[in-house]
XYZ file of C-alpha atoms in Angstrom:
283
model
C -77.256 -9.692 93.643
C -74.443 -10.136 91.217
C -72.613 -6.954 90.401
C -71.339 -6.815 86.855
C -68.200 -4.808 86.355
C -67.947 -3.237 82.976
C -64.503 -2.294 81.938
C -64.121 0.214 79.254
C -61.743 -0.871 76.597
C -58.859 1.526 76.458
C -58.162 2.901 73.029
C -54.636 2.674 71.731
C -53.256 5.876 70.276
C -51.483 4.347 67.315
C -50.016 7.651 66.175
C -48.146 8.147 69.447
C -47.219 4.456 69.591
C -45.715 4.487 66.106
C -43.818 7.694 66.861
C -42.409 6.157 70.050
C -41.316 3.050 68.162
C -39.646 5.159 65.502
C -37.956 7.197 68.208
C -36.591 4.062 69.885
C -35.319 2.723 66.561
C -33.684 6.078 65.813
C -31.839 5.986 69.142
C -30.861 2.323 69.316
C -29.959 1.759 65.657
C -26.814 3.966 65.716
C -25.833 2.495 69.090
C -26.200 -1.045 67.741
C -24.119 -0.151 64.696
C -21.426 1.423 66.866
C -21.151 -1.710 69.020
C -20.976 -4.031 66.000
C -18.310 -1.982 64.233
C -16.267 -1.467 67.403
C -15.830 -5.237 67.889
C -15.046 -6.003 64.242
C -11.649 -6.158 62.618
C -10.961 -3.863 59.637
C -11.013 -6.868 57.301
C -14.665 -7.525 58.173
C -15.766 -4.074 57.102
C -17.596 -3.848 53.780
C -19.201 -1.002 51.891
C -22.740 -2.369 52.155
C -25.071 -1.812 55.097
C -25.363 -5.546 55.763
C -21.655 -5.741 56.486
C -21.917 -2.974 59.070
C -24.935 -4.512 60.825
C -23.795 -8.140 60.905
C -22.265 -9.662 64.033
C -18.462 -9.816 64.143
C -16.876 -13.149 63.336
C -14.834 -12.928 66.518
C -15.600 -10.658 69.462
C -12.333 -8.927 70.284
C -11.264 -5.972 72.412
C -8.259 -5.238 70.198
C -9.899 -2.111 68.795
C -10.497 -0.770 72.295
C -6.867 -1.348 73.296
C -5.588 0.338 70.149
C -8.054 3.225 70.529
C -6.826 3.834 74.071
C -3.235 3.959 72.792
C -3.958 6.312 69.891
C -5.974 8.775 71.990
C -3.656 8.598 75.024
C -6.851 7.574 76.785
C -5.977 8.011 80.444
C -4.438 11.454 79.947
C -7.359 12.597 77.769
C -9.856 11.081 80.208
C -8.231 12.917 83.099
C -8.456 16.243 81.261
C -12.111 15.641 80.384
C -12.974 14.636 83.953
C -11.151 17.657 85.378
C -12.771 20.174 83.028
C -16.236 18.612 83.299
C -16.136 18.151 87.066
C -14.931 21.668 87.868
C -17.379 23.184 85.366
C -20.325 21.336 86.908
C -19.391 22.370 90.462
C -18.890 26.014 89.518
C -22.081 26.041 87.448
C -24.163 24.763 90.366
C -22.648 27.238 92.824
C -22.515 30.367 90.660
C -25.610 29.868 88.536
C -27.803 28.886 91.467
C -26.795 32.021 93.372
C -27.379 34.175 90.302
C -30.732 32.495 89.726
C -31.744 33.114 93.328
C -30.673 36.760 93.347
C -32.275 37.588 90.016
C -35.287 35.284 90.292
C -36.393 36.672 93.660
C -35.802 40.305 92.708
C -36.903 40.703 89.085
C -40.612 40.815 90.042
C -40.100 44.055 91.959
C -37.192 45.581 90.053
C -36.918 46.398 86.362
C -33.149 46.327 86.646
C -33.134 42.664 87.663
C -35.709 41.900 84.977
C -33.427 43.475 82.385
C -30.442 41.533 83.746
C -32.432 38.311 83.506
C -33.467 38.949 79.900
C -29.957 40.102 78.990
C -28.294 36.955 80.347
C -30.899 34.561 78.946
C -30.567 36.166 75.513
C -27.049 34.732 75.429
C -28.595 31.404 74.404
C -29.260 32.861 70.962
C -25.665 33.923 70.222
C -23.928 31.314 67.992
C -20.516 30.128 69.120
C -19.121 30.689 65.609
C -19.509 34.455 66.093
C -17.591 34.393 69.388
C -14.947 31.844 68.415
C -12.190 34.028 66.964
C -12.545 36.899 69.510
C -12.398 34.378 72.343
C -9.252 32.773 70.935
C -7.516 36.159 70.854
C -8.758 37.257 74.270
C -7.787 34.025 76.043
C -4.335 34.224 74.465
C -3.876 37.855 75.569
C -5.044 37.057 79.103
C -2.774 34.012 79.312
C -5.641 31.584 79.938
C -5.474 29.611 76.696
C -5.453 26.446 78.800
C -7.794 24.234 80.791
C -8.594 27.076 83.192
C -9.702 29.254 80.290
C -11.891 26.483 78.897
C -13.586 26.078 82.287
C -14.227 29.835 82.529
C -15.760 29.860 79.051
C -18.005 26.908 79.867
C -19.259 28.557 83.054
C -20.172 31.637 81.015
C -21.662 29.707 78.081
C -23.995 27.610 80.236
C -25.148 30.464 82.459
C -28.147 31.538 80.293
C -29.802 28.112 80.268
C -29.003 27.327 83.891
C -30.225 30.740 85.044
C -33.484 30.115 83.205
C -33.901 26.753 84.961
C -33.051 28.020 88.447
C -35.234 31.122 88.166
C -38.141 28.989 87.011
C -37.648 26.455 89.812
C -37.677 29.194 92.453
C -41.306 29.941 91.573
C -42.200 26.634 93.251
C -40.492 27.597 96.532
C -42.799 29.745 98.735
C -41.479 33.025 100.040
C -42.900 32.138 103.466
C -39.856 29.950 104.133
C -37.477 32.857 103.672
C -39.687 35.263 105.604
C -39.789 32.861 108.543
C -36.002 32.551 108.454
C -35.581 36.334 108.425
C -37.921 36.654 111.404
C -35.687 34.179 113.264
C -32.707 36.425 112.541
C -31.132 34.579 109.623
C -29.323 36.675 107.037
C -30.011 36.359 103.321
C -26.734 34.491 102.860
C -27.553 31.969 105.604
C -31.136 31.595 104.395
C -29.918 30.693 100.949
C -27.369 28.074 102.006
C -29.409 26.435 104.777
C -32.900 26.522 103.218
C -33.007 27.390 99.519
C -29.906 25.579 98.264
C -30.896 22.162 99.709
C -34.470 22.519 98.432
C -33.163 23.056 94.896
C -31.457 19.640 94.877
C -33.574 18.256 91.987
C -32.627 21.267 89.873
C -28.982 20.868 90.881
C -29.084 17.350 89.463
C -30.725 18.551 86.259
C -28.199 21.350 85.783
C -25.343 18.975 86.587
C -26.402 16.451 83.942
C -27.124 19.029 81.229
C -23.876 20.871 81.902
C -21.845 17.660 82.086
C -23.280 16.335 78.815
C -22.565 19.571 76.964
C -19.066 19.895 78.403
C -18.103 16.253 77.955
C -19.158 16.090 74.293
C -17.948 19.525 73.197
C -15.255 19.646 70.537
C -15.092 23.234 69.299
C -14.084 25.011 72.515
C -11.155 22.688 73.365
C -10.181 22.667 69.680
C -9.747 26.438 69.424
C -8.387 26.977 72.961
C -6.339 23.853 73.782
C -5.067 23.033 70.310
C -1.292 22.611 70.452
C -1.071 22.546 74.258
C -0.990 18.745 74.548
C -3.904 18.828 76.995
C -6.457 17.086 74.819
C -9.923 16.129 75.974
C -11.451 12.870 74.761
C -13.514 14.417 71.907
C -10.439 16.347 70.772
C -8.212 13.266 70.890
C -10.771 11.316 68.867
C -10.126 13.581 65.896
C -6.978 11.488 65.345
C -9.164 8.839 63.706
C -10.163 11.217 60.926
C -7.633 12.041 58.232
C -7.823 13.516 54.752
C -7.659 9.985 53.360
C -10.471 8.476 55.423
C -11.703 7.459 58.854
C -10.790 4.381 60.877
C -14.328 3.527 61.936
C -13.383 0.482 63.997
C -11.101 2.441 66.314
C -13.341 5.499 66.235
C -16.470 3.664 67.389
C -14.500 1.772 70.029
C -13.241 5.096 71.378
C -16.749 6.573 71.292
C -18.070 3.714 73.408
C -15.252 4.175 75.923
C -16.045 7.893 76.157
C -19.749 7.106 76.604
C -19.311 5.049 79.780
C -18.352 7.785 82.324
C -21.131 10.181 81.355
C -23.640 7.313 81.191
C -22.761 6.254 84.730
C -23.116 9.866 85.898
C -26.545 10.121 84.267
C -27.747 6.876 85.882
C -26.723 8.169 89.305
C -28.627 11.444 88.863
C -31.636 10.213 86.887
C -33.996 10.061 89.902
C -33.755 13.824 90.369
C -33.810 14.869 86.711
C -37.503 14.509 85.875
C -38.621 16.330 89.002
C -36.157 19.118 88.346
C -37.179 19.616 84.717
C -40.913 19.622 85.488
C -40.687 21.968 88.452
C -38.199 24.203 86.680
C -40.454 24.851 83.708
C -41.227 28.504 83.230
C -44.859 29.278 83.961
């Protein structure tokens, strides 16, 4: 007997498909324009859109070399790497411990619940409101430098990271900790030997989100580091903008150079990100 297999024709959701296509175009169009402009000479630039989108007559790295000179690239890159790296490490250590302490205790204590809501509410405070008080306070405390910027970042990113860690802990059964306590392990040892390694996907997620926000931030270094000579890459890139105009060729070349380190970091951590975001969602 011949068995006939009937395959149901899958329907294409054209609404979602069109939205995805538009999303891809929205992302890749500015990137394409940045690459084209970065490799062009200033004489090839025109006021029409066709001039910006056309291929350069000669592919040259002159703009990249000049952009590195204008921004003092290696010094600015070192400052950005230092601030971003230390911020990410401190965020993972401090915020994960805070998330563990508050996340495990707020179900049985109103005090921890209040602390959780109080810290998370910091996400809704605009930086513009805090900017001038922070400038004065960091100057009075003598930390209007890279150390002060790192401290501010650790505080600024705590609400979001605490939310992620506390949500991720809901997927870790309490039985693991109870078994460790029965074996004589202290809370401190239980956290570092059991809980901290299990939260590795969330560590990767927090690391990427914190690194992206720190690496691309302009306002905090601008108000804290301005005049110290310790520029980060986004702060040094302001040199391309003057009251008379913007040198787009050098600016886009510098933007592409600044994109590479954080892109490499994201590619390294991407395997853990999706799992961390899904499991860290608040139920």
